[in-house]
mmCIF file of C-alpha atoms and ligand atoms in Angstrom:
data_model
loop_
_atom_site.group_PDB
_atom_site.id
_atom_site.type_symbol
_atom_site.label_atom_id
_atom_site.label_comp_id
_atom_site.label_asym_id
_atom_site.label_seq_id
_atom_site.Cartn_x
_atom_site.Cartn_y
_atom_site.Cartn_z
ATOM 1 C CA MET A 1 118.366 107.471 102.338
ATOM 2 C CA SER A 2 117.391 104.722 100.016
ATOM 3 C CA TYR A 3 115.145 101.732 100.294
ATOM 4 C CA ARG A 4 113.679 99.226 97.924
ATOM 5 C CA LEU A 5 109.927 99.540 97.584
ATOM 6 C CA ILE A 6 107.712 96.676 96.490
ATOM 7 C CA VAL A 7 104.069 97.606 95.993
ATOM 8 C CA ALA A 8 101.669 94.661 96.155
ATOM 9 C CA ALA A 9 98.116 94.726 94.852
ATOM 10 C CA ASP A 10 96.658 93.506 98.129
ATOM 11 C CA SER A 11 97.460 91.789 101.378
ATOM 12 C CA GLY A 12 97.641 88.347 99.729
ATOM 13 C CA GLU A 13 100.272 89.484 97.243
ATOM 14 C CA LEU A 14 102.087 91.277 100.061
ATOM 15 C CA GLY A 15 102.354 87.943 101.876
ATOM 16 C CA SER A 16 103.702 86.229 98.843
ATOM 17 C CA ARG A 17 106.305 88.955 98.124
ATOM 18 C CA ALA A 18 107.427 88.905 101.744
ATOM 19 C CA ALA A 19 107.734 85.100 101.615
ATOM 20 C CA ASP A 20 109.855 85.438 98.448
ATOM 21 C CA LEU A 21 112.241 87.771 100.286
ATOM 22 C CA LEU A 22 112.449 85.454 103.282
ATOM 23 C CA ALA A 23 113.103 82.534 100.943
ATOM 24 C CA GLU A 24 115.978 84.491 99.346
ATOM 25 C CA ALA A 25 117.461 85.239 102.771
ATOM 26 C CA LEU A 26 117.183 81.551 103.752
ATOM 27 C CA ALA A 27 118.742 80.404 100.492
ATOM 28 C CA ALA A 28 121.759 82.579 101.303
ATOM 29 C CA ARG A 29 121.784 81.497 104.941
ATOM 30 C CA PRO A 30 119.673 78.495 105.929
ATOM 31 C CA ASP A 31 120.422 79.086 109.626
ATOM 32 C CA ALA A 32 119.365 82.742 109.484
ATOM 33 C CA VAL A 33 118.252 84.505 112.655
ATOM 34 C CA LEU A 34 114.882 86.167 112.082
ATOM 35 C CA GLY A 35 113.012 88.803 114.071
ATOM 36 C CA LEU A 36 109.264 88.273 113.760
ATOM 37 C CA PRO A 37 106.383 90.673 114.471
ATOM 38 C CA THR A 38 102.762 90.027 115.319
ATOM 39 C CA GLY A 39 99.722 92.072 114.240
ATOM 40 C CA ARG A 40 97.307 91.754 111.348
ATOM 41 C CA THR A 41 99.827 92.816 108.701
ATOM 42 C CA PRO A 42 102.165 89.782 108.755
ATOM 43 C CA VAL A 43 99.332 87.225 108.882
ATOM 44 C CA SER A 44 99.287 86.726 105.097
ATOM 45 C CA SER A 45 103.090 86.365 105.078
ATOM 46 C CA TYR A 46 102.955 83.700 107.787
ATOM 47 C CA ALA A 47 100.126 81.916 105.942
ATOM 48 C CA GLU A 48 102.263 81.867 102.804
ATOM 49 C CA LEU A 49 105.349 80.648 104.693
ATOM 50 C CA THR A 50 103.226 77.933 106.287
ATOM 51 C CA ARG A 51 101.871 76.908 102.875
ATOM 52 C CA ARG A 52 105.319 76.830 101.248
ATOM 53 C CA SER A 53 106.860 74.998 104.191
ATOM 54 C CA THR A 54 104.125 72.334 104.115
ATOM 55 C CA GLN A 55 104.600 71.870 100.382
ATOM 56 C CA GLY A 56 108.394 71.712 100.694
ATOM 57 C CA GLY A 57 109.015 75.017 98.899
ATOM 58 C CA ILE A 58 110.852 76.600 101.805
ATOM 59 C CA ASP A 59 112.851 75.116 104.641
ATOM 60 C CA LEU A 60 113.027 76.956 107.953
ATOM 61 C CA THR A 61 114.176 73.998 110.025
ATOM 62 C CA ARG A 62 117.606 75.562 110.585
ATOM 63 C CA ALA A 63 116.319 79.106 111.073
ATOM 64 C CA VAL A 64 116.094 80.644 114.533
ATOM 65 C CA ALA A 65 113.360 83.176 115.231
ATOM 66 C CA PHE A 66 112.959 85.797 117.933
ATOM 67 C CA ALA A 67 109.522 87.304 118.520
ATOM 68 C CA LEU A 68 110.092 91.055 118.578
ATOM 69 C CA ASP A 69 107.813 91.750 121.498
ATOM 70 C CA GLU A 70 105.246 90.430 123.964
ATOM 71 C CA TRP A 71 102.497 91.781 126.180
ATOM 72 C CA LEU A 72 103.390 91.962 129.859
ATOM 73 C CA GLY A 73 101.184 90.990 132.773
ATOM 74 C CA VAL A 74 99.108 88.453 130.868
ATOM 75 C CA SER A 75 98.716 84.763 131.562
ATOM 76 C CA PRO A 76 100.600 82.633 129.019
ATOM 77 C CA ASP A 77 97.272 80.841 128.430
ATOM 78 C CA HIS A 78 95.598 84.009 127.156
ATOM 79 C CA PRO A 79 94.773 83.754 123.426
ATOM 80 C CA ALA A 80 95.916 87.341 122.775
ATOM 81 C CA THR A 81 99.556 86.789 123.759
ATOM 82 C CA ASN A 82 102.093 86.935 120.972
ATOM 83 C CA ALA A 83 103.040 83.359 121.854
ATOM 84 C CA ALA A 84 99.446 82.299 121.056
ATOM 85 C CA PHE A 85 99.541 84.398 117.869
ATOM 86 C CA PHE A 86 102.548 82.447 116.577
ATOM 87 C CA ARG A 87 100.939 79.126 117.488
ATOM 88 C CA ARG A 88 97.872 80.153 115.448
ATOM 89 C CA HIS A 89 99.522 81.726 112.425
ATOM 90 C CA LEU A 90 102.965 80.244 111.896
ATOM 91 C CA SER A 91 102.820 76.470 111.593
ATOM 92 C CA VAL A 92 106.361 76.098 110.372
ATOM 93 C CA PRO A 93 109.074 73.911 111.854
ATOM 94 C CA LEU A 94 111.905 76.199 113.003
ATOM 95 C CA ALA A 95 115.142 75.370 114.818
ATOM 96 C CA ALA A 96 113.787 77.617 117.593
ATOM 97 C CA LEU A 97 111.245 80.336 118.235
ATOM 98 C CA HIS A 98 112.251 82.450 121.213
ATOM 99 C CA LEU A 99 109.655 84.517 123.051
ATOM 100 C CA MET A 100 109.700 86.664 126.129
ATOM 101 C CA ARG A 101 107.344 85.504 128.858
ATOM 102 C CA SER A 102 104.134 87.508 129.154
ATOM 103 C CA ASP A 103 103.958 86.591 132.858
ATOM 104 C CA ALA A 104 107.579 87.438 133.673
ATOM 105 C CA ASP A 105 107.920 88.300 137.395
ATOM 106 C CA ASP A 106 111.080 90.254 136.741
ATOM 107 C CA PRO A 107 110.769 91.998 133.362
ATOM 108 C CA ALA A 108 114.307 93.411 133.508
ATOM 109 C CA ALA A 109 115.774 89.923 134.048
ATOM 110 C CA GLU A 110 113.545 88.504 131.303
ATOM 111 C CA CYS A 111 114.786 91.147 128.864
ATOM 112 C CA ALA A 112 118.421 90.689 129.894
ATOM 113 C CA ALA A 113 118.136 86.940 129.246
ATOM 114 C CA PHE A 114 116.441 87.509 125.877
ATOM 115 C CA GLN A 115 119.054 90.080 124.895
ATOM 116 C CA SER A 116 121.856 87.634 125.791
ATOM 117 C CA LEU A 117 120.225 84.883 123.781
ATOM 118 C CA LEU A 118 120.011 87.194 120.786
ATOM 119 C CA ARG A 119 123.669 88.202 121.158
ATOM 120 C CA GLU A 120 124.726 84.547 121.441
ATOM 121 C CA SER A 121 122.788 83.836 118.245
ATOM 122 C CA GLY A 122 124.810 86.529 116.481
ATOM 123 C CA GLY A 123 122.035 89.138 116.251
ATOM 124 C CA LEU A 124 119.284 89.319 113.665
ATOM 125 C CA ASP A 125 119.985 88.571 110.033
ATOM 126 C CA LEU A 126 116.557 89.736 108.988
ATOM 127 C CA ALA A 127 113.992 91.749 110.928
ATOM 128 C CA LEU A 128 110.490 91.428 109.586
ATOM 129 C CA LEU A 129 108.604 94.481 110.838
ATOM 130 C CA GLY A 130 105.156 95.977 110.995
ATOM 131 C CA ILE A 131 104.428 99.599 111.807
ATOM 132 C CA GLY A 132 101.997 100.822 114.440
ATOM 133 C CA LEU A 133 99.502 103.598 113.782
ATOM 134 C CA ASN A 134 101.681 105.906 115.870
ATOM 135 C CA GLY A 135 104.873 104.802 114.096
ATOM 136 C CA HIS A 136 105.960 102.233 116.655
ATOM 137 C CA LEU A 137 108.239 99.359 115.712
ATOM 138 C CA ALA A 138 107.664 96.209 117.765
ATOM 139 C CA PHE A 139 106.591 97.833 121.061
ATOM 140 C CA ASN A 140 109.015 100.750 120.723
ATOM 141 C CA GLU A 141 106.498 103.503 121.316
ATOM 142 C CA PRO A 142 107.069 107.183 120.487
ATOM 143 C CA GLY A 143 109.855 108.556 122.671
ATOM 144 C CA SER A 144 111.869 105.314 122.513
ATOM 145 C CA GLY A 145 115.561 106.072 122.162
ATOM 146 C CA PHE A 146 117.219 105.185 118.895
ATOM 147 C CA ASP A 147 119.841 103.479 121.107
ATOM 148 C CA SER A 148 117.221 101.483 123.053
ATOM 149 C CA ARG A 149 117.635 97.784 123.833
ATOM 150 C CA CYS A 150 115.378 95.015 125.031
ATOM 151 C CA ARG A 151 113.209 96.302 127.861
ATOM 152 C CA GLY A 152 109.797 96.690 129.476
ATOM 153 C CA ILE A 153 107.798 99.643 128.194
ATOM 154 C CA ASP A 154 104.557 101.528 128.913
ATOM 155 C CA LEU A 155 102.229 101.050 125.974
ATOM 156 C CA ALA A 156 100.663 104.008 124.204
ATOM 157 C CA GLU A 157 96.911 104.478 124.393
ATOM 158 C CA THR A 158 96.645 104.131 120.561
ATOM 159 C CA THR A 159 98.385 100.765 120.726
ATOM 160 C CA ARG A 160 96.137 99.548 123.526
ATOM 161 C CA ARG A 161 93.032 100.729 121.681
ATOM 162 C CA ALA A 162 94.145 99.027 118.462
ATOM 163 C CA HIS A 163 94.341 95.694 120.312
ATOM 164 C CA ALA A 164 91.548 96.158 122.876
ATOM 165 C CA SER A 165 89.128 93.838 121.075
ATOM 166 C CA GLU A 166 91.599 90.936 121.465
ATOM 167 C CA PHE A 167 91.564 91.419 125.238
ATOM 168 C CA GLY A 168 87.816 91.974 125.580
ATOM 169 C CA GLY A 169 88.024 95.755 126.041
ATOM 170 C CA LEU A 170 90.479 98.533 126.838
ATOM 171 C CA ALA A 171 90.319 98.055 130.600
ATOM 172 C CA ALA A 172 91.581 94.478 130.242
ATOM 173 C CA THR A 173 94.288 95.397 127.717
ATOM 174 C CA PRO A 174 97.788 95.304 129.198
ATOM 175 C CA ARG A 175 99.468 98.610 129.990
ATOM 176 C CA ARG A 176 102.986 97.276 129.542
ATOM 177 C CA GLY A 177 104.910 95.270 127.033
ATOM 178 C CA LEU A 178 108.352 93.753 126.527
ATOM 179 C CA THR A 179 110.199 94.652 123.357
ATOM 180 C CA LEU A 180 113.480 94.393 121.565
ATOM 181 C CA GLY A 181 114.924 97.888 121.260
ATOM 182 C CA LEU A 182 115.388 100.045 118.199
ATOM 183 C CA ALA A 183 119.148 99.451 118.330
ATOM 184 C CA ASP A 184 118.544 95.672 118.277
ATOM 185 C CA ILE A 185 116.286 96.055 115.247
ATOM 186 C CA MET A 186 118.692 98.387 113.450
ATOM 187 C CA GLU A 187 121.514 95.858 113.883
ATOM 188 C CA ALA A 188 119.586 93.395 111.729
ATOM 189 C CA ARG A 189 121.534 92.905 108.527
ATOM 190 C CA GLN A 190 118.320 93.300 106.549
ATOM 191 C CA ALA A 191 115.065 95.033 107.514
ATOM 192 C CA LEU A 192 111.821 94.124 105.815
ATOM 193 C CA LEU A 193 108.998 96.514 106.667
ATOM 194 C CA LEU A 194 105.440 95.446 105.865
ATOM 195 C CA ALA A 195 102.487 97.826 105.686
ATOM 196 C CA SER A 196 98.942 97.099 104.668
ATOM 197 C CA GLY A 197 95.744 99.100 104.345
ATOM 198 C CA PRO A 198 94.791 102.772 104.008
ATOM 199 C CA GLY A 199 95.182 103.371 107.735
ATOM 200 C CA LYS A 200 98.951 102.991 107.407
ATOM 201 C CA ALA A 201 99.475 105.292 104.391
ATOM 202 C CA ALA A 202 100.157 108.503 106.311
ATOM 203 C CA VAL A 203 102.364 107.005 109.004
ATOM 204 C CA LEU A 204 104.379 105.010 106.456
ATOM 205 C CA ALA A 205 105.067 108.159 104.413
ATOM 206 C CA ARG A 206 106.036 110.101 107.556
ATOM 207 C CA ALA A 207 108.333 107.294 108.685
ATOM 208 C CA LEU A 208 110.125 106.981 105.362
ATOM 209 C CA CYS A 209 110.073 110.571 104.092
ATOM 210 C CA GLY A 210 109.558 112.771 107.155
ATOM 211 C CA PRO A 211 112.012 113.954 109.783
ATOM 212 C CA LEU A 212 114.134 111.409 111.619
ATOM 213 C CA THR A 213 112.747 111.622 115.130
ATOM 214 C CA GLU A 214 112.275 109.503 118.236
ATOM 215 C CA ASP A 215 108.680 110.794 118.222
ATOM 216 C CA LEU A 216 108.149 108.467 115.272
ATOM 217 C CA PRO A 217 110.275 105.406 116.061
ATOM 218 C CA ALA A 218 109.971 103.822 112.588
ATOM 219 C CA SER A 219 111.713 106.875 111.098
ATOM 220 C CA ILE A 220 114.969 105.322 112.337
ATOM 221 C CA LEU A 221 114.650 102.915 109.411
ATOM 222 C CA GLN A 222 115.724 105.790 107.146
ATOM 223 C CA ARG A 223 119.204 105.027 108.488
ATOM 224 C CA HIS A 224 119.031 101.306 107.745
ATOM 225 C CA PRO A 225 121.460 100.330 104.971
ATOM 226 C CA ALA A 226 119.378 97.389 103.713
ATOM 227 C CA LEU A 227 115.710 98.258 104.011
ATOM 228 C CA VAL A 228 113.012 96.710 101.851
ATOM 229 C CA VAL A 229 109.456 98.000 102.187
ATOM 230 C CA VAL A 230 106.615 95.776 101.042
ATOM 231 C CA ALA A 231 103.356 97.703 101.057
ATOM 232 C CA ASP A 232 100.014 97.093 99.455
ATOM 233 C CA ARG A 233 98.668 99.838 97.193
ATOM 234 C CA ALA A 234 96.552 101.382 99.908
ATOM 235 C CA ALA A 235 99.453 101.678 102.360
ATOM 236 C CA ALA A 236 101.857 102.928 99.655
ATOM 237 C CA ALA A 237 99.427 105.636 98.464
ATOM 238 C CA GLU A 238 101.314 108.547 100.057
ATOM 239 C CA LEU A 239 104.842 107.427 99.198
ATOM 240 C CA PRO A 240 106.785 109.043 96.388
ATOM 241 C CA ARG A 241 106.417 106.878 93.280
ATOM 242 C CA ARG A 242 110.086 105.985 93.188
ATOM 243 C CA ALA A 243 111.971 105.357 96.384
ATOM 244 C CA ALA A 244 114.985 107.649 96.213
HETATM 245 C C1 GLP B 301 101.546 95.573 117.537
HETATM 246 C C2 GLP B 301 102.854 94.847 117.472
HETATM 247 C C3 GLP B 301 103.758 95.407 116.389
HETATM 248 C C4 GLP B 301 102.968 95.531 115.104
HETATM 249 C C5 GLP B 301 101.814 96.472 115.300
HETATM 250 C C6 GLP B 301 101.001 96.722 114.055
HETATM 251 O O1 GLP B 301 101.600 96.700 118.319
HETATM 252 N N1 GLP B 301 103.541 94.885 118.714
HETATM 253 O O2 GLP B 301 104.897 94.569 116.227
HETATM 254 O O3 GLP B 301 103.811 95.973 114.080
HETATM 255 O O4 GLP B 301 100.976 95.930 116.299
HETATM 256 O O5 GLP B 301 99.957 95.804 113.987
HETATM 257 P P1 GLP B 301 99.004 95.630 112.758
HETATM 258 O O6 GLP B 301 99.793 94.912 111.724
HETATM 259 O O7 GLP B 301 97.873 94.818 113.272
HETATM 260 O O8 GLP B 301 98.591 96.987 112.321
#
């Protein structure tokens, strides 16, 4: 396998390097289709995109974005939905930002519609990705098939715990989510994996250098032909110095 590794000094530099890569992708294809994650990791990237967009340094007005996942069984008014996250952190005019509905009555129909929309858009040009503590990608928890598509999924306890404070405690944290599948993510023409902080060092090294296994969904990225990893020093600490 091979991937390009960019090590940033800190989360701020990570955001700026990620924005550089997005700007390159948009220069090549102004109407690019982007897959966008939530979480703490991409916040500095979205802040930088917002800053550059406001100052005229980057133009996303022709780009189409798909949120990679959403909580299920939550009112759309709840501040912890991914929809609310994007309203807070990404103040950038886009041609469209597509999200799955957190209050979908029929999750299978919601996913089928989202999957069709993605197909009609030509699939992802660039998937921006974070990695969960248990190696999840979007909400593809351990055990997700490498051939998985958009679907409803039971969330792992680690994932729920990691986000419990946003929902006011574990009991109120949703048990299910909606997510694009690993196959949808792998079809992206470019994958850009972000990782920040010491808590991600071990899982990032296992994902990139350990066995390819559905027990660690992000390990599928070892098969991606155009993977760029942007990690801050703390998250990159357990990676081999030179990506092979
Ligand atoms: C959530 C999201 C993922 C994200 C992960 C990591 O579970 N569904 O898309 O990658 O959190 O979040 P953080 O960046 O906060 O560690």
